[in-house]
mmCIF file of C-alpha atoms and ligand atoms in Angstrom:
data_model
loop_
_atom_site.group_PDB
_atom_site.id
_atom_site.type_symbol
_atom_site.label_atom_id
_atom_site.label_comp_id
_atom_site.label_asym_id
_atom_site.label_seq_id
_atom_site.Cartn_x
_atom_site.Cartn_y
_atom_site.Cartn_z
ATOM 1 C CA UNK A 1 5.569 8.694 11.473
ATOM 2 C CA UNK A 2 8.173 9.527 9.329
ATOM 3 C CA UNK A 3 7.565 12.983 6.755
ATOM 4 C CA UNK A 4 11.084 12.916 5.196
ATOM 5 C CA UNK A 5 9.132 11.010 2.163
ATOM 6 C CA UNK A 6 9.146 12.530 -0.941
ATOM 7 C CA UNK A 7 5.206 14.157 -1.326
ATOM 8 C CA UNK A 8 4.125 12.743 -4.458
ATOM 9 C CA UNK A 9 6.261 9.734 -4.708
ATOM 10 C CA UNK A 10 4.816 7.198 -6.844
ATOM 11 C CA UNK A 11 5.228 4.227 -8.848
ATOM 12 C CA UNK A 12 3.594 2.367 -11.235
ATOM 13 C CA UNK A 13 2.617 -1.489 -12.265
ATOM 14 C CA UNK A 14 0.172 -4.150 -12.991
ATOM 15 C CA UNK A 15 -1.331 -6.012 -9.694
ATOM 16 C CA UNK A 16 0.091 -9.486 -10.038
ATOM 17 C CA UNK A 17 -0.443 -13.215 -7.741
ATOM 18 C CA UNK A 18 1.199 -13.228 -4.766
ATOM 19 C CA UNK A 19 1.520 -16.125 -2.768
ATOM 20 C CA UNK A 20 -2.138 -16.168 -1.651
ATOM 21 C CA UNK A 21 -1.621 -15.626 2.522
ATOM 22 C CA UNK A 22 -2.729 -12.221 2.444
ATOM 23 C CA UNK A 23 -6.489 -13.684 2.486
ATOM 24 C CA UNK A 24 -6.112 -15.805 5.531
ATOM 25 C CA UNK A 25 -4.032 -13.273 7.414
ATOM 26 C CA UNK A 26 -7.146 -11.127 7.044
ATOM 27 C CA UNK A 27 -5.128 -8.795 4.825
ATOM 28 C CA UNK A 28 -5.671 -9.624 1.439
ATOM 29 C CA UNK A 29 -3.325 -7.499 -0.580
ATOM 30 C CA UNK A 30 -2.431 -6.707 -4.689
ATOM 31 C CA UNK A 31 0.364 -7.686 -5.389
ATOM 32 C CA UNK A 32 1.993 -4.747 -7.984
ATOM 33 C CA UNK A 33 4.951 -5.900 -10.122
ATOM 34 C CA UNK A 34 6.419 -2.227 -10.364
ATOM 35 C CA UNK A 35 7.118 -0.710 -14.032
ATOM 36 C CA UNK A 36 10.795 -0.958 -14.996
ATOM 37 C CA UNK A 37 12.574 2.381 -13.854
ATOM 38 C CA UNK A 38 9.642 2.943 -11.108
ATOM 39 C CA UNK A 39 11.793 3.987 -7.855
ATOM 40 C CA UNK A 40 10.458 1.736 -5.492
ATOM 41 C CA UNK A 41 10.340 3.169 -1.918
ATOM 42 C CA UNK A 42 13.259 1.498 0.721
ATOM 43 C CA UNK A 43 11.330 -1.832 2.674
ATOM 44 C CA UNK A 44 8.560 -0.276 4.978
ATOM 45 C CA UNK A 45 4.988 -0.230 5.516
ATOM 46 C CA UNK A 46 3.207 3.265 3.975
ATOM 47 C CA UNK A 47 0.278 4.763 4.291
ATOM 48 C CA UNK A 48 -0.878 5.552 0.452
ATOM 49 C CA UNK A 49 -3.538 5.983 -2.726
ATOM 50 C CA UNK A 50 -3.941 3.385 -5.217
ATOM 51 C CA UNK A 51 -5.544 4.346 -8.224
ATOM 52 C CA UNK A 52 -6.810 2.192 -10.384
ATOM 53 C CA UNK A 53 -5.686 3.042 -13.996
ATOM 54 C CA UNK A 54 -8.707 1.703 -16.464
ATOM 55 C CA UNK A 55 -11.281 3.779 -14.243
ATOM 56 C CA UNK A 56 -9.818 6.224 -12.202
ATOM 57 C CA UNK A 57 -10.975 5.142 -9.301
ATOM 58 C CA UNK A 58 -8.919 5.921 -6.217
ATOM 59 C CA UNK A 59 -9.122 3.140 -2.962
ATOM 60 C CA UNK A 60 -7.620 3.798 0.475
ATOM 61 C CA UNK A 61 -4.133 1.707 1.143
ATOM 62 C CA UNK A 62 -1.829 0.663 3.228
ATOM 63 C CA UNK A 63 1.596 -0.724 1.097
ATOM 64 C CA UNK A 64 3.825 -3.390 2.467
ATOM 65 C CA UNK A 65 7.264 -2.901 0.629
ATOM 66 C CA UNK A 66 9.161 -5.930 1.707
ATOM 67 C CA UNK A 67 10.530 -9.280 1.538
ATOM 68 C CA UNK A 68 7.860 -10.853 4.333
ATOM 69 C CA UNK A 69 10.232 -11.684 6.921
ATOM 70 C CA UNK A 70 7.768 -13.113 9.126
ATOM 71 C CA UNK A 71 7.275 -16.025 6.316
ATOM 72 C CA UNK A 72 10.881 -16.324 5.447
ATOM 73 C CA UNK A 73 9.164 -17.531 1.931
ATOM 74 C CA UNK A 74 11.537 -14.876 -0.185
ATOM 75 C CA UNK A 75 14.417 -12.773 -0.480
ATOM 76 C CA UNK A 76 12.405 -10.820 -3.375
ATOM 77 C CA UNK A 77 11.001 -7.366 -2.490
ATOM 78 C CA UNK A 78 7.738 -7.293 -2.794
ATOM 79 C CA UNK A 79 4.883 -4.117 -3.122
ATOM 80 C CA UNK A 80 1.699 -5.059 -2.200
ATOM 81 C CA UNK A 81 -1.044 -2.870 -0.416
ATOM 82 C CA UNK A 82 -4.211 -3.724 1.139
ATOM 83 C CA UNK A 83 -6.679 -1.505 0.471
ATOM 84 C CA UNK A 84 -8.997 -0.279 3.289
ATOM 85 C CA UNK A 85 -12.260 0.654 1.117
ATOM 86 C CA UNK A 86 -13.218 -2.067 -1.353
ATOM 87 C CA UNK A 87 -12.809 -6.772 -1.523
ATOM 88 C CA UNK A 88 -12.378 -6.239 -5.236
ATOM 89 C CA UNK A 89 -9.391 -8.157 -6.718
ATOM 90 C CA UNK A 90 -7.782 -6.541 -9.782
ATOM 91 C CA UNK A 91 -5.545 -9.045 -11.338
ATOM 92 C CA UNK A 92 -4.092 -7.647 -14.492
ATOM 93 C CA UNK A 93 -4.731 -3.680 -13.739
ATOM 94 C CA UNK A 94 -2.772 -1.496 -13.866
ATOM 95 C CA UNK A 95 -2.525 0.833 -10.472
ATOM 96 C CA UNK A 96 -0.648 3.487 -9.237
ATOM 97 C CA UNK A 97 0.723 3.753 -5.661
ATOM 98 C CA UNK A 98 0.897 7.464 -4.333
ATOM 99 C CA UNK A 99 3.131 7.259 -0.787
ATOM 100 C CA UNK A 100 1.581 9.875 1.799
ATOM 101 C CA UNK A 101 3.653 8.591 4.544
ATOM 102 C CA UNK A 102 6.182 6.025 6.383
ATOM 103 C CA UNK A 103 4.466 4.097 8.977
ATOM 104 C CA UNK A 104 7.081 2.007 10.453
ATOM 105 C CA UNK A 105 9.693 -0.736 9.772
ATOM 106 C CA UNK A 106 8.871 -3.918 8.359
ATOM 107 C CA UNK A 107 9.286 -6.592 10.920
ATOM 108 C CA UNK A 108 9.973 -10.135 11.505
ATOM 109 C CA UNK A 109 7.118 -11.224 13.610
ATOM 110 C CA UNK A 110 7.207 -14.263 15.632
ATOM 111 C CA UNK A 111 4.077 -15.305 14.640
ATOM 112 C CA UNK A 112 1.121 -14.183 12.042
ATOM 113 C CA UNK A 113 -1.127 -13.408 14.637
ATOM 114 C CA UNK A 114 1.695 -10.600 15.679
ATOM 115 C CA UNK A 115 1.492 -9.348 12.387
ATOM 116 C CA UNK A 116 -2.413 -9.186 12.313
ATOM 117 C CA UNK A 117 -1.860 -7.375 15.407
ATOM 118 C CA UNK A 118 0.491 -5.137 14.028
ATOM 119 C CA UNK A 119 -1.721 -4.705 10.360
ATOM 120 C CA UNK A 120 -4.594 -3.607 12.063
ATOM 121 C CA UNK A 121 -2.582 -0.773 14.037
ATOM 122 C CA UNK A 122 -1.320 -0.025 10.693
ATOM 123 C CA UNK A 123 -4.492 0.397 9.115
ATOM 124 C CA UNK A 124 -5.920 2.902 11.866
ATOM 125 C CA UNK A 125 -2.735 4.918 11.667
ATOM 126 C CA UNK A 126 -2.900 4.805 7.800
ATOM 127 C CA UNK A 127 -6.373 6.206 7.788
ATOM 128 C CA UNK A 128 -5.647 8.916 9.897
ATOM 129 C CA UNK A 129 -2.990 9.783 7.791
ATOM 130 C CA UNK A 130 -4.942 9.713 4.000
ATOM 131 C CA UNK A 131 -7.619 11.732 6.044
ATOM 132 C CA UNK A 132 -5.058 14.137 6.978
ATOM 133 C CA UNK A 133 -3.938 17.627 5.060
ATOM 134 C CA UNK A 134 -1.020 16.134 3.884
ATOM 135 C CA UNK A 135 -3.518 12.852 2.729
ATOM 136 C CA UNK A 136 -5.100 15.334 0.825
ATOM 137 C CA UNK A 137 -2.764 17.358 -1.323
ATOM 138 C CA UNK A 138 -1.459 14.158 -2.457
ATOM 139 C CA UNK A 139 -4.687 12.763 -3.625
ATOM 140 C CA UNK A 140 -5.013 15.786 -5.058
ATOM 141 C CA UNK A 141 -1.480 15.523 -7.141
ATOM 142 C CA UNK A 142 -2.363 12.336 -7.898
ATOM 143 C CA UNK A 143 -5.907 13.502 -9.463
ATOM 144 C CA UNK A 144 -4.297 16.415 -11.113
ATOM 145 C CA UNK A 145 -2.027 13.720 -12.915
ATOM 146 C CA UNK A 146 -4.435 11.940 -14.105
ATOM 147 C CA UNK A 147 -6.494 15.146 -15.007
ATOM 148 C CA UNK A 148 -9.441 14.103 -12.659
ATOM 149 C CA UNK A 149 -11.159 16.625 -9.796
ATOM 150 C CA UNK A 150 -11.378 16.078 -6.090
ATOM 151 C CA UNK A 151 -14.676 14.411 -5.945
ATOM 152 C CA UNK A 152 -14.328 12.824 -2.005
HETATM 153 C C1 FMN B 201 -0.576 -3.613 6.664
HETATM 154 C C2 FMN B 201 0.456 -4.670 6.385
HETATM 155 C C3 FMN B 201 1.596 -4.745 7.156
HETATM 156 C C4 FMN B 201 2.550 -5.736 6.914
HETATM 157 N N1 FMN B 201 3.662 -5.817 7.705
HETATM 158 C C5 FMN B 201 4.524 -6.833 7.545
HETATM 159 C C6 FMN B 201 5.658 -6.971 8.405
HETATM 160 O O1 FMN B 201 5.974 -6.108 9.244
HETATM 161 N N2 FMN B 201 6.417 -8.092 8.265
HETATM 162 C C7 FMN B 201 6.155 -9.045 7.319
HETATM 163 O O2 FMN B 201 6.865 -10.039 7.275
HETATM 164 N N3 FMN B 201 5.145 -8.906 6.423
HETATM 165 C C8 FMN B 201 4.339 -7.818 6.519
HETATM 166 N N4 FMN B 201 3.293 -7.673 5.653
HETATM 167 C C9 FMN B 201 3.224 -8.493 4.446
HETATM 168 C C10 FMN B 201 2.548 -9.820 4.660
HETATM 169 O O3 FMN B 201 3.503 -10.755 5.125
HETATM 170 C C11 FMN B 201 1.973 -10.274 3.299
HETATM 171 O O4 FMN B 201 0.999 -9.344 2.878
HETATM 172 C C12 FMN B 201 1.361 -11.637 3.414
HETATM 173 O O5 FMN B 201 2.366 -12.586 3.684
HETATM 174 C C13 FMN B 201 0.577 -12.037 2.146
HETATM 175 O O6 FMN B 201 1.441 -12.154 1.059
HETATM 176 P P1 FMN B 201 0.831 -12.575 -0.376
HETATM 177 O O7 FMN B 201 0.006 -11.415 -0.886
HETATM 178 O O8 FMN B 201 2.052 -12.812 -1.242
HETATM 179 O O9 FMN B 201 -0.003 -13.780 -0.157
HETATM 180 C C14 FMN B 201 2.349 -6.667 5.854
HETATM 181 C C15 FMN B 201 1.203 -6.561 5.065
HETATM 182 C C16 FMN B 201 0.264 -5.592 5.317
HETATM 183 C C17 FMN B 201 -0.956 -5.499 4.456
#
């Protein structure tokens, strides 16, 4: 686990249509087409909170920022995050991404059933990390900018 990231590092967008995998992978993700001038974290997967701009509601994520090696399908980075806590889709929201922490390097699996090996590992680790201290202030920060309390 890597710490060197910025706390409160964040970016903006609207969840977009990605290229539809993420459901049969058992991962299915939102796709977030960052704001122009958003500083989008280097390729990696991240533990994070995605907060969901219309309600304020706050989900559980883990980000994939990457060009999905393991599909070959793109040389376009793309941020998309699974979130842990809710099978809602939110096409046309707009979220914010709050990065707690680095998980690991993106990789070019041999096969998808490495990377739902690999996804599930990251999903563990992930919520150990939201759940953690450091989890916490930033979920606070990213309350306190949307001037919203700690409510769980
Ligand atoms: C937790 C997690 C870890 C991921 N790790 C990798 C990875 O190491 N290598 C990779 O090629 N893609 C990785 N991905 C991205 C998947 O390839 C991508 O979500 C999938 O292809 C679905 O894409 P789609 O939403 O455009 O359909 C990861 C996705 C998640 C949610």
């Amino acid at each position: 686990m890597d710490d060197t990231l910025t706390v409160h590092a964040h970016l903006t967008g609207a969840v977009v249509r990605g290229a539809g995998r993420g459901h049969g992978l058992g991962f299915p993700t939102a796709n977030v087409a960052a704001d122009p001038g958003s500083r989008v974290p280097p390729s990696a997967i991240y533990s994070g909170w995605v907060v969901r701009h219309s309600t304020g509601v706050v989900h559980q994520g883990t980000i994939s920022i990457g060009s999905n090696p393991t599909f070959c399908d793109t040389t376009d980075v793309h941020v998309e995050v699974y979130c842990h806590d809710t099978s809602d889709e939110f096409y046309g929201e707009r979220v914010g991404l709050w990065f707690v922490a680095r998980i690991r390097d993106t990789v070019k699996f041999a096969s998808p059933d490495d990377l739902i090996r690999a996804a599930q590992q990251d999903v563990l680790r992930s919520e150990a990390v939201l759940a953690s201290d450091r989890g916490r202030r930033v979920l606070t920060g990213a309350l306190d900018a949307y001037g919203k309390t700690v409510s769980n």
